[in-house]
Every structure is written in C-alpha cells, then in structure tokens.
Short mmCIF file of C-alpha atoms in Angstrom, two decimals:
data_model
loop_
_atom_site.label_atom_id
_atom_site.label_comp_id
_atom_site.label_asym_id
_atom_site.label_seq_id
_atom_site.Cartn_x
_atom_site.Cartn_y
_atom_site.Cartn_z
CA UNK A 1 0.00 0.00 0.00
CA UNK A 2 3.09 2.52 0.95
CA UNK A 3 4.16 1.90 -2.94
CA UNK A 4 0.35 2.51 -4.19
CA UNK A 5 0.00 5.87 -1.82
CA UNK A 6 3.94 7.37 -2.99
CA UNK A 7 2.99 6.42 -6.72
CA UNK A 8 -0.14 7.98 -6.52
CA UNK A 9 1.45 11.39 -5.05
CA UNK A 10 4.09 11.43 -7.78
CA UNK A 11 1.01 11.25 -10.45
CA UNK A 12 -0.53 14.10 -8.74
CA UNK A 13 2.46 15.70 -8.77
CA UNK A 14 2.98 15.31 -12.61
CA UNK A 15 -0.35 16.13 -13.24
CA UNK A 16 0.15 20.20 -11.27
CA UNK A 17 3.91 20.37 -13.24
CA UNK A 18 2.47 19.53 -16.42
CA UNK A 19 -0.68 21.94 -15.79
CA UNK A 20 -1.18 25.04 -17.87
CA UNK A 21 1.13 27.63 -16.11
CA UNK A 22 -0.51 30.94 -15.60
CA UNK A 23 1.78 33.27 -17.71
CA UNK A 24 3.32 32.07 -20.69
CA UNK A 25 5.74 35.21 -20.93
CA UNK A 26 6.73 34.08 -17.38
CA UNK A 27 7.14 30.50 -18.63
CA UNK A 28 9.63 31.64 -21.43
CA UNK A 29 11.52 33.64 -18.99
CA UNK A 30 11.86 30.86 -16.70
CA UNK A 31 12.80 28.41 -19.48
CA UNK A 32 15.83 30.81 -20.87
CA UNK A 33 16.98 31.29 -17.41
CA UNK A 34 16.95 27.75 -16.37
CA UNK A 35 18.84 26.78 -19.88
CA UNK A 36 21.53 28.96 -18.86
CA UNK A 37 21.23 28.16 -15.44
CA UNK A 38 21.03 24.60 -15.97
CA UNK A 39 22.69 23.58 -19.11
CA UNK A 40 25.08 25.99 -20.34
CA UNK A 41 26.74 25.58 -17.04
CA UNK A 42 27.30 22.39 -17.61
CA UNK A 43 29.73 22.78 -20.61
CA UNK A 44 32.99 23.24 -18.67
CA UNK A 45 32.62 19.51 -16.61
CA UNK A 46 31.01 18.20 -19.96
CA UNK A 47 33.74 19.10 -22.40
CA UNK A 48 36.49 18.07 -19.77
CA UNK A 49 34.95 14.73 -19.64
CA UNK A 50 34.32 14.47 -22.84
CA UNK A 51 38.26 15.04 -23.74
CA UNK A 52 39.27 12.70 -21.45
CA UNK A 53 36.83 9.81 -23.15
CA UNK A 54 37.39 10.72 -26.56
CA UNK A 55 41.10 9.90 -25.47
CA UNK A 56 40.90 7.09 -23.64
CA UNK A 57 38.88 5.47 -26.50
CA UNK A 58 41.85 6.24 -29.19
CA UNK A 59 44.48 5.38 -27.37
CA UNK A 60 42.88 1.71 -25.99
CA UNK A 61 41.67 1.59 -29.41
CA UNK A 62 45.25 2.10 -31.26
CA UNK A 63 47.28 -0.26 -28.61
CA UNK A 64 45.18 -3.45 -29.30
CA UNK A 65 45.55 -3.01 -32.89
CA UNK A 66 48.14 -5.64 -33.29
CA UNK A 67 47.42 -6.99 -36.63
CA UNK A 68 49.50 -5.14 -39.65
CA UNK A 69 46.20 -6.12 -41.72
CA UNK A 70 43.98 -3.71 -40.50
CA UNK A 71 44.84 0.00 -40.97
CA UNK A 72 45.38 2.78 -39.12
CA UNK A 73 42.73 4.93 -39.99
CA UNK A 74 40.47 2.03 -38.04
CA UNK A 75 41.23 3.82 -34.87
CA UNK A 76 39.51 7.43 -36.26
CA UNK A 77 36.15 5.76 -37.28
CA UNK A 78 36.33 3.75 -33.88
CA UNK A 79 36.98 6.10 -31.56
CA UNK A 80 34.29 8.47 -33.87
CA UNK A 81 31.72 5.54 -33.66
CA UNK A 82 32.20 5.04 -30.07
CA UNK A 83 31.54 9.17 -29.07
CA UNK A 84 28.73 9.58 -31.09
CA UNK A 85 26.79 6.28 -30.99
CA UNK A 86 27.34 5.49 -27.24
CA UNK A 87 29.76 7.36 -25.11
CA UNK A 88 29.07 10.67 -25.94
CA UNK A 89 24.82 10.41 -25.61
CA UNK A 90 24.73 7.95 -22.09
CA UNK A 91 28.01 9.29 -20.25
CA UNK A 92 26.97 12.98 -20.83
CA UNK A 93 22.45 11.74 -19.56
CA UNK A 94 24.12 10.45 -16.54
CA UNK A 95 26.56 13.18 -15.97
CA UNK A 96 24.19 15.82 -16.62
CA UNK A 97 21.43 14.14 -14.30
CA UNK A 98 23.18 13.82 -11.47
CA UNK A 99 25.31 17.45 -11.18
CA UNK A 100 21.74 18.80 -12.54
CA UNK A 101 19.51 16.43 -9.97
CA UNK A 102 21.94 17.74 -7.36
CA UNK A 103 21.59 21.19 -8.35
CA UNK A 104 17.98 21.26 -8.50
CA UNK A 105 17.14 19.17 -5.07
CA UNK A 106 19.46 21.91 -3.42
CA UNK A 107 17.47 24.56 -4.91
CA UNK A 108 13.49 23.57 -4.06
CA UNK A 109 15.40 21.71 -1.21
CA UNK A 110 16.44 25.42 0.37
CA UNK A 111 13.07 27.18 -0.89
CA UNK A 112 11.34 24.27 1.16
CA UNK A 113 13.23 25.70 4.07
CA UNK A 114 12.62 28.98 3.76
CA UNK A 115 9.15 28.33 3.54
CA UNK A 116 9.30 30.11 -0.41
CA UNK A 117 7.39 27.59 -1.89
CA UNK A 118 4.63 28.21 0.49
CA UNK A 119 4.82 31.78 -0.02
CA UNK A 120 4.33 31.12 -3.64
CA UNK A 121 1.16 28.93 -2.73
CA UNK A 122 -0.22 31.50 -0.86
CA UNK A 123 0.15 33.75 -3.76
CA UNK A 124 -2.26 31.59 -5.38
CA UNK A 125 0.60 30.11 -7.82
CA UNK A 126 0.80 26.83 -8.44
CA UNK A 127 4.24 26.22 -7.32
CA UNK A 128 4.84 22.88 -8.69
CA UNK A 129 4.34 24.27 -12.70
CA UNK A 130 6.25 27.75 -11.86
CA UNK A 131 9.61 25.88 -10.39
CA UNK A 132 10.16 22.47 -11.77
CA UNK A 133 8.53 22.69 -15.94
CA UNK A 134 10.52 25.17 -16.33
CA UNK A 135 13.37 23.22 -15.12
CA UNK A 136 12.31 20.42 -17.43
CA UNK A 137 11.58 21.68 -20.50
CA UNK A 138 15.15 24.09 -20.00
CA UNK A 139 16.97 20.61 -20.04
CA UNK A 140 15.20 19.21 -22.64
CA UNK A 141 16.21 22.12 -25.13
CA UNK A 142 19.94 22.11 -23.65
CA UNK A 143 20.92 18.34 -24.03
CA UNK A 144 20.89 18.28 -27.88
CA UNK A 145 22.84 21.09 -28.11
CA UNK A 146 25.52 19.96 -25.20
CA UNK A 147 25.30 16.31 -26.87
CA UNK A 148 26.67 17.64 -29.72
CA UNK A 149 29.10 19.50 -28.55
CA UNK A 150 30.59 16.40 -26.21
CA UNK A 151 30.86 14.74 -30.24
CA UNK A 152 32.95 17.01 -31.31
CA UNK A 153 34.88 17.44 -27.96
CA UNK A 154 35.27 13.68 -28.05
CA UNK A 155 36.48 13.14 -31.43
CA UNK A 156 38.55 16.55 -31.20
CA UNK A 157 40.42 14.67 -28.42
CA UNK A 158 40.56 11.59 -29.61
CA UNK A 159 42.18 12.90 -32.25
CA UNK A 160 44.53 15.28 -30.33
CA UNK A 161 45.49 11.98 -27.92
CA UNK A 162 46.57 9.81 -31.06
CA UNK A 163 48.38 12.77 -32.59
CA UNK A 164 50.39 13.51 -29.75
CA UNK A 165 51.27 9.77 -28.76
CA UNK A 166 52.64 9.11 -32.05
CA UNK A 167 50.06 6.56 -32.45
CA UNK A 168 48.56 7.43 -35.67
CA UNK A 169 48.58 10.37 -38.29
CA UNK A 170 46.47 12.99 -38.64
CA UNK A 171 45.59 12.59 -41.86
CA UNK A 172 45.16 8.63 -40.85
CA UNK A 173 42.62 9.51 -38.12
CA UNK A 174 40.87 12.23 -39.86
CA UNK A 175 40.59 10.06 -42.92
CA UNK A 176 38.93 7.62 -40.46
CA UNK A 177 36.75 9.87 -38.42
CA UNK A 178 35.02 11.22 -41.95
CA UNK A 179 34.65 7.24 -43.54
CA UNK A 180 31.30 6.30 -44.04
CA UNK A 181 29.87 8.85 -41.94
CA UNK A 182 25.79 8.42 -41.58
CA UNK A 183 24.33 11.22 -40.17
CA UNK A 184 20.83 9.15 -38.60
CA UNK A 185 23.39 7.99 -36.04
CA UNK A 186 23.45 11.84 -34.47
CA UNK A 187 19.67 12.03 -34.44
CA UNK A 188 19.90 8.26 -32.76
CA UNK A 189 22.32 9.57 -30.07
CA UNK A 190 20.62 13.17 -29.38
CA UNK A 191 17.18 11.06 -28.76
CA UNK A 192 18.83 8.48 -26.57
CA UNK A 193 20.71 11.31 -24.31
CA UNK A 194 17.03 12.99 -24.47
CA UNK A 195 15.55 9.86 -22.88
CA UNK A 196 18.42 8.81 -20.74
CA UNK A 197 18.10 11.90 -19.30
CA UNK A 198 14.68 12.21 -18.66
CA UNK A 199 13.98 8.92 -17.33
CA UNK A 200 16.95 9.93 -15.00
#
C-alpha cells in the first residue's frame, strides 16, 4: 500500500507540473533562465569529460591493434563511432542528471526551508508548474545542443590523444573519423541522451 500511496502522489504531482502555467511570458523567462542556469553551465565539466573519453577510447583503441592487416585509420572511425553512438549520448544523460539532480534538489530543497514555496502557494501560484517545468523543458532544449558539442569534444580529443602519442597520423585519423559517416546515427544519439536523461 506505501508503494500505491507514494505512486499515486508522484502522479498528482505530474499532473500540477504539467498543468497550464498561468503566464506564458513568465514560462519563457523561466525556461531561458533555467537553460543557462542549468545547461550551459554544464559545458565546462562536460567538455572536460568528454576530452578525457574521446582519449581514452583512441588510445585503448590504437594499442590493441596488433594486426599489420587492418589499418590505421580504423582507430579514427572507432573512436568516432564510439563518441557519437554510445559514449558521448549515455556518459553525458548520466553526468548531466546527477550534477543537474543535485543542483535542483538543493534549490526547491532550500526554498522548502525557507518556507518560499509556500509563499508562492499562498500567492495563489501553483508552485509545482512555476519551479520544476521550467526546469524540465530548459533541459530538454539544452541536451541536444551539449550532446553535440561532447561529439565534437570527443572526437577533437581523440584525435589530439593519437596525434600527440605518435600513435597514428592525422591525416590517418581524420581520414577515419570522416569514412562512411551516416548522419541518422546523431539524431539516434541526441534522442537516446534525451531519454536517458529524462527517465533519469
């Protein structure tokens, strides 16, 4: 019954976010602020990570390519393949919901506290649609935009690692990064970081 009653709350709940909200010029406001607040933020730990994995993958990539058969340019589309189709779409969901989660349960977490939210009930504002939609639907515009730049990132240092290790050319992994490129596989990834985030 405990499970029925919390589930039950958290529909209620979705049902007052999801609500029409009173202003829509408010809403808009809200939603620029939070995308700054929320998601452009976020670039400086993205892009770091992002580096760091785009390097990783080259370089493990390039040292267990023993074979003389299979050439060099193999570690450009692998280490592109791995950013965009996997790495680069589920490391940056998880990394984004939990400094984001964090950020956000601090936030209402402190408004609780200081009895804001209440204040904003009072008002006769329905508190759950004026702090957290916004919050949503500023993510949900931001993670295409930062998924694609963790791609490049990724690939840029990928491609910087291998360069600077001596383990492959240049023009060898930029040769690689560009063969048979199909560009459904960035719509793929930008959906699944969309829904890895949100179901986060």
């Amino acid at each position: 019954m405990g499970f029925l009653f919390h589930f039950g709350r958290y529909v209620m709940f979705l049902k007052r976010v999801f609500s029409r909200p009173e202003k829509y010029k408010i809403l808009f406001k809200q939603i620029i602020k939070e995308a700054e607040s929320l998601g452009v933020n976020s670039l400086g730990i993205v892009s770091i990570i992002s580096v760091f994995m785009g390097a990783v993958i080259t370089l493990q990539t390039a040292y267990n390519l023993d074979s003389a058969f299979i050439p060099k340019y193999t570690i450009g589309y692998a280490a592109r393949q791995s950013v965009v189709l996997e790495f680069s779409s589920t490391i940056v969901g998880l990394i984004l919901a939990g400094k984001v989660g964090s950020n956000i349960a601090s936030e209402i977490g402190s408004m609780r506290v200081t009895e804001q939210i209440d204040a904003i009930e009072i008002m006769g504002i329905n508190s759950a649609s004026f702090l957290v939609l916004p919050k949503i639907l500023g993510m949900v515009l931001m993670i295409p935009f930062i998924t694609v730049i963790s791609m490049g990132v990724g690939v840029m240092g990928g491609w910087l690692s291998g360069v600077l290790s001596g383990e492959v050319l240049s023009a060898d992994f930029i040769y690689g990064a560009r063969l048979d490129f199909i560009p459904f596989h960035v719509i793929y990834a930008l959906i699944n970081s969309t829904l890895t985030d949100l179901l986060l």
